[in-house]
Amino acid sequence: MTISNGKRRQPSLAQLRAFAAVAEHLHFRDAAAAIGMSQPALSGAVSALEETLGVTLLERTTRRVLLSPAGERLAVRAKAVLDAVGALLEEAEAVRAPFTGALRLGVIPTVAPYLLPAVLRLVHERYPHLDLQVHEEQTASLLEGLGSGRLDLLLLAVPLGVPGVVELPLFDEDFVLVTPLDHWLGGREGIPREALKELNLLLLDEGHCLRDQALDICREAGREDAPVTTTAAGLSTLVQLVAGGLGCTLLPRTALKLETARSSQLLTGSFAEPAPSRRVAFAMRAGAARSAEYEELAAALREGLGALPVRVLD
């Protein structure tokens, strides 16, 4: 252990960056090239880190470089420190210049294909310096990513009821009933919810919030049993199963045009008012440093939803 003025010396970021590169590549030349440092400087930085920490991080031979047991443990810590510093710099950049830098947006699969065109167009036109990075995942994974800091903003169905998560509602949209051509409810308007009690309803797989919403609608209609005989991983497959005569399904209106255009063997029915519906919103961490940007983005997106079959929220 090296002591200076009664305090333990602190490793520099350059030393941690050099060590992390060597730990990743296990080769001095490759590590030096990866971070744009000369090989002697890299070796010196790692040696200085070992002296500062008072432990041997690497086992050096003439043929290869290995991590020591201490190096294995501390490489994880070094990467975490560098990631945290990177996040700090991103936040500082965002504060200096709003709508610049990376914005990691998580979107559920039953929203992504239908709303992302509007989001991408908005970002391209209004915020050209914003680096939008899109991640399509199911709700549970998105919430984990938001909580861990892996994601910055979510676009999904609400309410979530999750502590520490703030929802920015965007719009409500009705569900419609999609049936085969020969179904007795095909093309009808004013369908009572009670009709769901008698239907062979096809749903998405476990984990999709749209499945849970459909089951809730069935329970509200008085159906106690789980109406699931066949499931699908995505809405496109679900609609094709309906076209093949296996049953009916519920679709949000934003998905209707794209998904039903794939087959001529489908009819669409609408429910009596008040129709079953879902609410779509942005979600962010409470106290997020960029909360003002996210609120402005939500307001701008609401303005651009006029072409969609939704009820935009104030």
mmCIF file with all atom_site columns, C-alpha atoms in Angstrom, residues 53-232:
data_model
loop_
_atom_site.group_PDB
_atom_site.id
_atom_site.type_symbol
_atom_site.label_atom_id
_atom_site.label_alt_id
_atom_site.label_comp_id
_atom_site.label_asym_id
_atom_site.label_entity_id
_atom_site.label_seq_id
_atom_site.pdbx_PDB_ins_code
_atom_site.Cartn_x
_atom_site.Cartn_y
_atom_site.Cartn_z
_atom_site.occupancy
_atom_site.B_iso_or_equiv
_atom_site.pdbx_formal_charge
_atom_site.auth_seq_id
_atom_site.auth_comp_id
_atom_site.auth_asym_id
_atom_site.auth_atom_id
_atom_site.pdbx_PDB_model_num
ATOM 1   C CA . LEU A 1 53  ? -3.327  -0.319  -5.237  1.00 0.00 ? 53  LEU A CA 1
ATOM 2   C CA . GLY A 1 54  ? -0.554  -2.436  -3.745  1.00 0.00 ? 54  GLY A CA 1
ATOM 3   C CA . VAL A 1 55  ? -1.591  -5.587  -5.602  1.00 0.00 ? 55  VAL A CA 1
ATOM 4   C CA . THR A 1 56  ? -0.419  -7.504  -8.657  1.00 0.00 ? 56  THR A CA 1
ATOM 5   C CA . LEU A 1 57  ? -3.069  -7.289  -11.355 1.00 0.00 ? 57  LEU A CA 1
ATOM 6   C CA . LEU A 1 58  ? -1.383  -9.126  -14.232 1.00 0.00 ? 58  LEU A CA 1
ATOM 7   C CA . GLU A 1 59  ? 0.782   -12.191 -14.682 1.00 0.00 ? 59  GLU A CA 1
ATOM 8   C CA . ARG A 1 60  ? 3.170   -11.353 -17.497 1.00 0.00 ? 60  ARG A CA 1
ATOM 9   C CA . THR A 1 61  ? 4.949   -14.014 -19.556 1.00 0.00 ? 61  THR A CA 1
ATOM 10  C CA . THR A 1 62  ? 6.844   -13.816 -22.812 1.00 0.00 ? 62  THR A CA 1
ATOM 11  C CA . ARG A 1 63  ? 3.904   -15.277 -24.691 1.00 0.00 ? 63  ARG A CA 1
ATOM 12  C CA . ARG A 1 64  ? 0.755   -13.921 -23.091 1.00 0.00 ? 64  ARG A CA 1
ATOM 13  C CA . VAL A 1 65  ? -0.835  -11.809 -20.383 1.00 0.00 ? 65  VAL A CA 1
ATOM 14  C CA . LEU A 1 66  ? -3.080  -13.290 -17.698 1.00 0.00 ? 66  LEU A CA 1
ATOM 15  C CA . LEU A 1 67  ? -5.152  -11.668 -14.980 1.00 0.00 ? 67  LEU A CA 1
ATOM 16  C CA . SER A 1 68  ? -4.112  -12.516 -11.457 1.00 0.00 ? 68  SER A CA 1
ATOM 17  C CA . PRO A 1 69  ? -6.846  -13.514 -8.988  1.00 0.00 ? 69  PRO A CA 1
ATOM 18  C CA . ALA A 1 70  ? -6.812  -9.921  -7.726  1.00 0.00 ? 70  ALA A CA 1
ATOM 19  C CA . GLY A 1 71  ? -6.912  -8.671  -11.315 1.00 0.00 ? 71  GLY A CA 1
ATOM 20  C CA . GLU A 1 72  ? -10.008 -10.799 -12.041 1.00 0.00 ? 72  GLU A CA 1
ATOM 21  C CA . ARG A 1 73  ? -11.850 -9.170  -9.133  1.00 0.00 ? 73  ARG A CA 1
ATOM 22  C CA . LEU A 1 74  ? -10.682 -5.619  -9.695  1.00 0.00 ? 74  LEU A CA 1
ATOM 23  C CA . ALA A 1 75  ? -11.291 -5.649  -13.469 1.00 0.00 ? 75  ALA A CA 1
ATOM 24  C CA . VAL A 1 76  ? -15.027 -5.744  -12.736 1.00 0.00 ? 76  VAL A CA 1
ATOM 25  C CA . ARG A 1 77  ? -14.703 -2.769  -10.387 1.00 0.00 ? 77  ARG A CA 1
ATOM 26  C CA . ALA A 1 78  ? -12.602 -0.819  -12.872 1.00 0.00 ? 78  ALA A CA 1
ATOM 27  C CA . LYS A 1 79  ? -15.185 -1.295  -15.617 1.00 0.00 ? 79  LYS A CA 1
ATOM 28  C CA . ALA A 1 80  ? -17.978 -0.176  -13.264 1.00 0.00 ? 80  ALA A CA 1
ATOM 29  C CA . VAL A 1 81  ? -16.049 2.993   -12.398 1.00 0.00 ? 81  VAL A CA 1
ATOM 30  C CA . LEU A 1 82  ? -15.418 3.793   -16.069 1.00 0.00 ? 82  LEU A CA 1
ATOM 31  C CA . ASP A 1 83  ? -19.084 3.166   -16.930 1.00 0.00 ? 83  ASP A CA 1
ATOM 32  C CA . ALA A 1 84  ? -20.146 5.490   -14.117 1.00 0.00 ? 84  ALA A CA 1
ATOM 33  C CA . VAL A 1 85  ? -17.783 8.206   -15.328 1.00 0.00 ? 85  VAL A CA 1
ATOM 34  C CA . GLY A 1 86  ? -19.166 7.800   -18.846 1.00 0.00 ? 86  GLY A CA 1
ATOM 35  C CA . ALA A 1 87  ? -22.708 8.213   -17.521 1.00 0.00 ? 87  ALA A CA 1
ATOM 36  C CA . LEU A 1 88  ? -21.608 11.307  -15.601 1.00 0.00 ? 88  LEU A CA 1
ATOM 37  C CA . LEU A 1 89  ? -20.197 12.855  -18.771 1.00 0.00 ? 89  LEU A CA 1
ATOM 38  C CA . GLU A 1 90  ? -23.389 12.044  -20.705 1.00 0.00 ? 90  GLU A CA 1
ATOM 39  C CA . GLU A 1 91  ? -25.501 13.742  -18.046 1.00 0.00 ? 91  GLU A CA 1
ATOM 40  C CA . ALA A 1 92  ? -23.232 16.784  -18.049 1.00 0.00 ? 92  ALA A CA 1
ATOM 41  C CA . GLU A 1 93  ? -23.482 16.985  -21.842 1.00 0.00 ? 93  GLU A CA 1
ATOM 42  C CA . ALA A 1 94  ? -27.257 16.788  -21.626 1.00 0.00 ? 94  ALA A CA 1
ATOM 43  C CA . VAL A 1 95  ? -27.349 19.629  -19.119 1.00 0.00 ? 95  VAL A CA 1
ATOM 44  C CA . ARG A 1 96  ? -25.122 21.820  -21.285 1.00 0.00 ? 96  ARG A CA 1
ATOM 45  C CA . ALA A 1 97  ? -27.030 21.160  -24.487 1.00 0.00 ? 97  ALA A CA 1
ATOM 46  C CA . PRO A 1 98  ? -30.550 19.658  -24.267 1.00 0.00 ? 98  PRO A CA 1
ATOM 47  C CA . PHE A 1 99  ? -31.522 17.037  -26.855 1.00 0.00 ? 99  PHE A CA 1
ATOM 48  C CA . THR A 1 100 ? -27.925 16.070  -27.614 1.00 0.00 ? 100 THR A CA 1
ATOM 49  C CA . GLY A 1 101 ? -26.051 12.892  -26.816 1.00 0.00 ? 101 GLY A CA 1
ATOM 50  C CA . ALA A 1 102 ? -27.566 9.441   -26.416 1.00 0.00 ? 102 ALA A CA 1
ATOM 51  C CA . LEU A 1 103 ? -31.152 8.737   -25.418 1.00 0.00 ? 103 LEU A CA 1
ATOM 52  C CA . ARG A 1 104 ? -31.786 5.025   -24.825 1.00 0.00 ? 104 ARG A CA 1
ATOM 53  C CA . LEU A 1 105 ? -35.491 4.437   -25.486 1.00 0.00 ? 105 LEU A CA 1
ATOM 54  C CA . GLY A 1 106 ? -37.154 1.167   -24.540 1.00 0.00 ? 106 GLY A CA 1
ATOM 55  C CA . VAL A 1 107 ? -40.357 0.201   -26.386 1.00 0.00 ? 107 VAL A CA 1
ATOM 56  C CA . ILE A 1 108 ? -42.741 -2.739  -26.000 1.00 0.00 ? 108 ILE A CA 1
ATOM 57  C CA . PRO A 1 109 ? -43.297 -4.908  -29.119 1.00 0.00 ? 109 PRO A CA 1
ATOM 58  C CA . THR A 1 110 ? -47.012 -4.081  -29.365 1.00 0.00 ? 110 THR A CA 1
ATOM 59  C CA . VAL A 1 111 ? -46.224 -0.362  -29.673 1.00 0.00 ? 111 VAL A CA 1
ATOM 60  C CA . ALA A 1 112 ? -42.893 -0.263  -31.521 1.00 0.00 ? 112 ALA A CA 1
ATOM 61  C CA . PRO A 1 113 ? -43.962 -0.969  -35.146 1.00 0.00 ? 113 PRO A CA 1
ATOM 62  C CA . TYR A 1 114 ? -46.926 1.406   -35.026 1.00 0.00 ? 114 TYR A CA 1
ATOM 63  C CA . LEU A 1 115 ? -45.641 4.409   -33.076 1.00 0.00 ? 115 LEU A CA 1
ATOM 64  C CA . LEU A 1 116 ? -41.907 4.410   -33.789 1.00 0.00 ? 116 LEU A CA 1
ATOM 65  C CA . PRO A 1 117 ? -42.325 5.985   -37.259 1.00 0.00 ? 117 PRO A CA 1
ATOM 66  C CA . ALA A 1 118 ? -43.862 9.054   -35.594 1.00 0.00 ? 118 ALA A CA 1
ATOM 67  C CA . VAL A 1 119 ? -41.172 9.109   -32.904 1.00 0.00 ? 119 VAL A CA 1
ATOM 68  C CA . LEU A 1 120 ? -38.311 8.764   -35.382 1.00 0.00 ? 120 LEU A CA 1
ATOM 69  C CA . ARG A 1 121 ? -39.753 11.434  -37.675 1.00 0.00 ? 121 ARG A CA 1
ATOM 70  C CA . LEU A 1 122 ? -40.131 13.805  -34.720 1.00 0.00 ? 122 LEU A CA 1
ATOM 71  C CA . VAL A 1 123 ? -36.550 13.256  -33.546 1.00 0.00 ? 123 VAL A CA 1
ATOM 72  C CA . HIS A 1 124 ? -35.167 13.645  -37.071 1.00 0.00 ? 124 HIS A CA 1
ATOM 73  C CA . GLU A 1 125 ? -37.023 16.903  -37.698 1.00 0.00 ? 125 GLU A CA 1
ATOM 74  C CA . ARG A 1 126 ? -36.879 18.596  -34.292 1.00 0.00 ? 126 ARG A CA 1
ATOM 75  C CA . TYR A 1 127 ? -33.883 17.101  -32.513 1.00 0.00 ? 127 TYR A CA 1
ATOM 76  C CA . PRO A 1 128 ? -31.285 16.215  -35.168 1.00 0.00 ? 128 PRO A CA 1
ATOM 77  C CA . HIS A 1 129 ? -28.438 16.136  -32.637 1.00 0.00 ? 129 HIS A CA 1
ATOM 78  C CA . LEU A 1 130 ? -30.145 13.590  -30.409 1.00 0.00 ? 130 LEU A CA 1
ATOM 79  C CA . ASP A 1 131 ? -28.667 10.081  -30.683 1.00 0.00 ? 131 ASP A CA 1
ATOM 80  C CA . LEU A 1 132 ? -31.828 7.987   -30.266 1.00 0.00 ? 132 LEU A CA 1
ATOM 81  C CA . GLN A 1 133 ? -31.078 4.335   -29.462 1.00 0.00 ? 133 GLN A CA 1
ATOM 82  C CA . VAL A 1 134 ? -34.124 2.034   -29.537 1.00 0.00 ? 134 VAL A CA 1
ATOM 83  C CA . HIS A 1 135 ? -34.472 -1.203  -27.547 1.00 0.00 ? 135 HIS A CA 1
ATOM 84  C CA . GLU A 1 136 ? -37.560 -3.387  -28.122 1.00 0.00 ? 136 GLU A CA 1
ATOM 85  C CA . GLU A 1 137 ? -38.272 -5.536  -25.051 1.00 0.00 ? 137 GLU A CA 1
ATOM 86  C CA . GLN A 1 138 ? -41.162 -6.730  -22.937 1.00 0.00 ? 138 GLN A CA 1
ATOM 87  C CA . THR A 1 139 ? -42.403 -4.607  -20.037 1.00 0.00 ? 139 THR A CA 1
ATOM 88  C CA . ALA A 1 140 ? -40.600 -6.423  -17.208 1.00 0.00 ? 140 ALA A CA 1
ATOM 89  C CA . SER A 1 141 ? -37.258 -6.181  -19.018 1.00 0.00 ? 141 SER A CA 1
ATOM 90  C CA . LEU A 1 142 ? -37.830 -2.497  -19.812 1.00 0.00 ? 142 LEU A CA 1
ATOM 91  C CA . LEU A 1 143 ? -38.565 -1.664  -16.183 1.00 0.00 ? 143 LEU A CA 1
ATOM 92  C CA . GLU A 1 144 ? -35.444 -3.514  -15.085 1.00 0.00 ? 144 GLU A CA 1
ATOM 93  C CA . GLY A 1 145 ? -33.431 -1.539  -17.616 1.00 0.00 ? 145 GLY A CA 1
ATOM 94  C CA . LEU A 1 146 ? -34.910 1.757   -16.452 1.00 0.00 ? 146 LEU A CA 1
ATOM 95  C CA . GLY A 1 147 ? -34.186 0.960   -12.816 1.00 0.00 ? 147 GLY A CA 1
ATOM 96  C CA . SER A 1 148 ? -30.596 -0.125  -13.492 1.00 0.00 ? 148 SER A CA 1
ATOM 97  C CA . GLY A 1 149 ? -29.824 2.876   -15.709 1.00 0.00 ? 149 GLY A CA 1
ATOM 98  C CA . ARG A 1 150 ? -29.441 0.753   -18.853 1.00 0.00 ? 150 ARG A CA 1
ATOM 99  C CA . LEU A 1 151 ? -32.404 2.648   -20.385 1.00 0.00 ? 151 LEU A CA 1
ATOM 100 C CA . ASP A 1 152 ? -33.354 6.319   -20.068 1.00 0.00 ? 152 ASP A CA 1
ATOM 101 C CA . LEU A 1 153 ? -36.976 6.464   -21.208 1.00 0.00 ? 153 LEU A CA 1
ATOM 102 C CA . LEU A 1 154 ? -39.699 3.908   -21.891 1.00 0.00 ? 154 LEU A CA 1
ATOM 103 C CA . LEU A 1 155 ? -42.637 3.870   -24.313 1.00 0.00 ? 155 LEU A CA 1
ATOM 104 C CA . LEU A 1 156 ? -45.247 1.382   -23.149 1.00 0.00 ? 156 LEU A CA 1
ATOM 105 C CA . ALA A 1 157 ? -48.755 0.702   -21.895 1.00 0.00 ? 157 ALA A CA 1
ATOM 106 C CA . VAL A 1 158 ? -49.716 2.063   -18.483 1.00 0.00 ? 158 VAL A CA 1
ATOM 107 C CA . PRO A 1 159 ? -50.569 2.209   -15.630 1.00 0.00 ? 159 PRO A CA 1
ATOM 108 C CA . LEU A 1 160 ? -47.464 0.541   -14.233 1.00 0.00 ? 160 LEU A CA 1
ATOM 109 C CA . GLY A 1 161 ? -47.850 1.218   -10.525 1.00 0.00 ? 161 GLY A CA 1
ATOM 110 C CA . VAL A 1 162 ? -44.097 1.055   -10.001 1.00 0.00 ? 162 VAL A CA 1
ATOM 111 C CA . PRO A 1 163 ? -42.552 3.211   -7.251  1.00 0.00 ? 163 PRO A CA 1
ATOM 112 C CA . GLY A 1 164 ? -39.951 5.652   -8.526  1.00 0.00 ? 164 GLY A CA 1
ATOM 113 C CA . VAL A 1 165 ? -41.316 5.641   -12.087 1.00 0.00 ? 165 VAL A CA 1
ATOM 114 C CA . VAL A 1 166 ? -43.114 8.702   -13.480 1.00 0.00 ? 166 VAL A CA 1
ATOM 115 C CA . GLU A 1 167 ? -45.593 8.243   -16.346 1.00 0.00 ? 167 GLU A CA 1
ATOM 116 C CA . LEU A 1 168 ? -46.111 10.862  -19.072 1.00 0.00 ? 168 LEU A CA 1
ATOM 117 C CA . PRO A 1 169 ? -49.412 9.821   -20.749 1.00 0.00 ? 169 PRO A CA 1
ATOM 118 C CA . LEU A 1 170 ? -49.569 10.241  -24.529 1.00 0.00 ? 170 LEU A CA 1
ATOM 119 C CA . PHE A 1 171 ? -52.850 8.765   -25.794 1.00 0.00 ? 171 PHE A CA 1
ATOM 120 C CA . ASP A 1 172 ? -55.679 6.276   -25.313 1.00 0.00 ? 172 ASP A CA 1
ATOM 121 C CA . GLU A 1 173 ? -56.672 3.838   -28.043 1.00 0.00 ? 173 GLU A CA 1
ATOM 122 C CA . ASP A 1 174 ? -59.535 1.380   -28.414 1.00 0.00 ? 174 ASP A CA 1
ATOM 123 C CA . PHE A 1 175 ? -59.256 -2.340  -28.965 1.00 0.00 ? 175 PHE A CA 1
ATOM 124 C CA . VAL A 1 176 ? -61.033 -3.891  -31.941 1.00 0.00 ? 176 VAL A CA 1
ATOM 125 C CA . LEU A 1 177 ? -62.071 -7.468  -32.592 1.00 0.00 ? 177 LEU A CA 1
ATOM 126 C CA . VAL A 1 178 ? -60.373 -9.215  -35.526 1.00 0.00 ? 178 VAL A CA 1
ATOM 127 C CA . THR A 1 179 ? -62.179 -12.289 -36.882 1.00 0.00 ? 179 THR A CA 1
ATOM 128 C CA . PRO A 1 180 ? -62.089 -14.691 -39.843 1.00 0.00 ? 180 PRO A CA 1
ATOM 129 C CA . LEU A 1 181 ? -64.307 -13.818 -42.813 1.00 0.00 ? 181 LEU A CA 1
ATOM 130 C CA . ASP A 1 182 ? -67.052 -16.280 -41.881 1.00 0.00 ? 182 ASP A CA 1
ATOM 131 C CA . HIS A 1 183 ? -67.322 -15.298 -38.201 1.00 0.00 ? 183 HIS A CA 1
ATOM 132 C CA . TRP A 1 184 ? -70.736 -14.094 -36.993 1.00 0.00 ? 184 TRP A CA 1
ATOM 133 C CA . LEU A 1 185 ? -69.186 -10.988 -35.391 1.00 0.00 ? 185 LEU A CA 1
ATOM 134 C CA . GLY A 1 186 ? -67.037 -10.119 -38.389 1.00 0.00 ? 186 GLY A CA 1
ATOM 135 C CA . GLY A 1 187 ? -67.450 -6.489  -39.486 1.00 0.00 ? 187 GLY A CA 1
ATOM 136 C CA . ARG A 1 188 ? -70.090 -5.683  -36.869 1.00 0.00 ? 188 ARG A CA 1
ATOM 137 C CA . GLU A 1 189 ? -70.267 -2.389  -34.955 1.00 0.00 ? 189 GLU A CA 1
ATOM 138 C CA . GLY A 1 190 ? -71.434 -1.914  -31.393 1.00 0.00 ? 190 GLY A CA 1
ATOM 139 C CA . ILE A 1 191 ? -70.347 -5.391  -30.263 1.00 0.00 ? 191 ILE A CA 1
ATOM 140 C CA . PRO A 1 192 ? -71.190 -5.850  -26.552 1.00 0.00 ? 192 PRO A CA 1
ATOM 141 C CA . ARG A 1 193 ? -68.268 -6.842  -24.368 1.00 0.00 ? 193 ARG A CA 1
ATOM 142 C CA . GLU A 1 194 ? -70.302 -9.812  -23.162 1.00 0.00 ? 194 GLU A CA 1
ATOM 143 C CA . ALA A 1 195 ? -69.742 -11.423 -26.570 1.00 0.00 ? 195 ALA A CA 1
ATOM 144 C CA . LEU A 1 196 ? -66.170 -12.142 -25.464 1.00 0.00 ? 196 LEU A CA 1
ATOM 145 C CA . LYS A 1 197 ? -67.508 -14.791 -23.099 1.00 0.00 ? 197 LYS A CA 1
ATOM 146 C CA . GLU A 1 198 ? -68.283 -17.081 -26.027 1.00 0.00 ? 198 GLU A CA 1
ATOM 147 C CA . LEU A 1 199 ? -65.229 -16.508 -28.247 1.00 0.00 ? 199 LEU A CA 1
ATOM 148 C CA . ASN A 1 200 ? -62.207 -18.678 -28.933 1.00 0.00 ? 200 ASN A CA 1
ATOM 149 C CA . LEU A 1 201 ? -59.733 -15.889 -28.246 1.00 0.00 ? 201 LEU A CA 1
ATOM 150 C CA . LEU A 1 202 ? -56.123 -16.062 -29.431 1.00 0.00 ? 202 LEU A CA 1
ATOM 151 C CA . LEU A 1 203 ? -53.583 -14.160 -27.323 1.00 0.00 ? 203 LEU A CA 1
ATOM 152 C CA . LEU A 1 204 ? -49.904 -13.310 -27.160 1.00 0.00 ? 204 LEU A CA 1
ATOM 153 C CA . ASP A 1 205 ? -47.444 -15.356 -25.113 1.00 0.00 ? 205 ASP A CA 1
ATOM 154 C CA . GLU A 1 206 ? -46.835 -14.841 -21.401 1.00 0.00 ? 206 GLU A CA 1
ATOM 155 C CA . GLY A 1 207 ? -44.902 -11.664 -20.632 1.00 0.00 ? 207 GLY A CA 1
ATOM 156 C CA . HIS A 1 208 ? -46.672 -9.393  -23.105 1.00 0.00 ? 208 HIS A CA 1
ATOM 157 C CA . CYS A 1 209 ? -48.701 -6.692  -21.373 1.00 0.00 ? 209 CYS A CA 1
ATOM 158 C CA . LEU A 1 210 ? -51.237 -6.847  -24.227 1.00 0.00 ? 210 LEU A CA 1
ATOM 159 C CA . ARG A 1 211 ? -52.056 -10.413 -23.195 1.00 0.00 ? 211 ARG A CA 1
ATOM 160 C CA . ASP A 1 212 ? -52.730 -9.280  -19.629 1.00 0.00 ? 212 ASP A CA 1
ATOM 161 C CA . GLN A 1 213 ? -54.898 -6.418  -20.887 1.00 0.00 ? 213 GLN A CA 1
ATOM 162 C CA . ALA A 1 214 ? -56.939 -8.792  -23.054 1.00 0.00 ? 214 ALA A CA 1
ATOM 163 C CA . LEU A 1 215 ? -57.463 -11.143 -20.115 1.00 0.00 ? 215 LEU A CA 1
ATOM 164 C CA . ASP A 1 216 ? -58.569 -8.204  -17.957 1.00 0.00 ? 216 ASP A CA 1
ATOM 165 C CA . ILE A 1 217 ? -61.105 -7.221  -20.643 1.00 0.00 ? 217 ILE A CA 1
ATOM 166 C CA . CYS A 1 218 ? -62.446 -10.775 -20.687 1.00 0.00 ? 218 CYS A CA 1
ATOM 167 C CA . ARG A 1 219 ? -62.803 -10.788 -16.906 1.00 0.00 ? 219 ARG A CA 1
ATOM 168 C CA . GLU A 1 220 ? -64.641 -7.448  -17.041 1.00 0.00 ? 220 GLU A CA 1
ATOM 169 C CA . ALA A 1 221 ? -66.986 -9.031  -19.600 1.00 0.00 ? 221 ALA A CA 1
ATOM 170 C CA . GLY A 1 222 ? -67.793 -11.779 -17.097 1.00 0.00 ? 222 GLY A CA 1
ATOM 171 C CA . ARG A 1 223 ? -65.546 -14.515 -18.423 1.00 0.00 ? 223 ARG A CA 1
ATOM 172 C CA . GLU A 1 224 ? -63.912 -16.410 -15.572 1.00 0.00 ? 224 GLU A CA 1
ATOM 173 C CA . ASP A 1 225 ? -61.963 -19.084 -17.442 1.00 0.00 ? 225 ASP A CA 1
ATOM 174 C CA . ALA A 1 226 ? -58.723 -18.352 -19.305 1.00 0.00 ? 226 ALA A CA 1
ATOM 175 C CA . PRO A 1 227 ? -59.807 -18.220 -22.984 1.00 0.00 ? 227 PRO A CA 1
ATOM 176 C CA . VAL A 1 228 ? -56.410 -19.274 -24.273 1.00 0.00 ? 228 VAL A CA 1
ATOM 177 C CA . THR A 1 229 ? -55.965 -22.292 -26.514 1.00 0.00 ? 229 THR A CA 1
ATOM 178 C CA . THR A 1 230 ? -53.328 -20.915 -28.901 1.00 0.00 ? 230 THR A CA 1
ATOM 179 C CA . THR A 1 231 ? -50.736 -18.181 -28.338 1.00 0.00 ? 231 THR A CA 1
ATOM 180 C CA . ALA A 1 232 ? -48.223 -16.327 -30.512 1.00 0.00 ? 232 ALA A CA 1
#
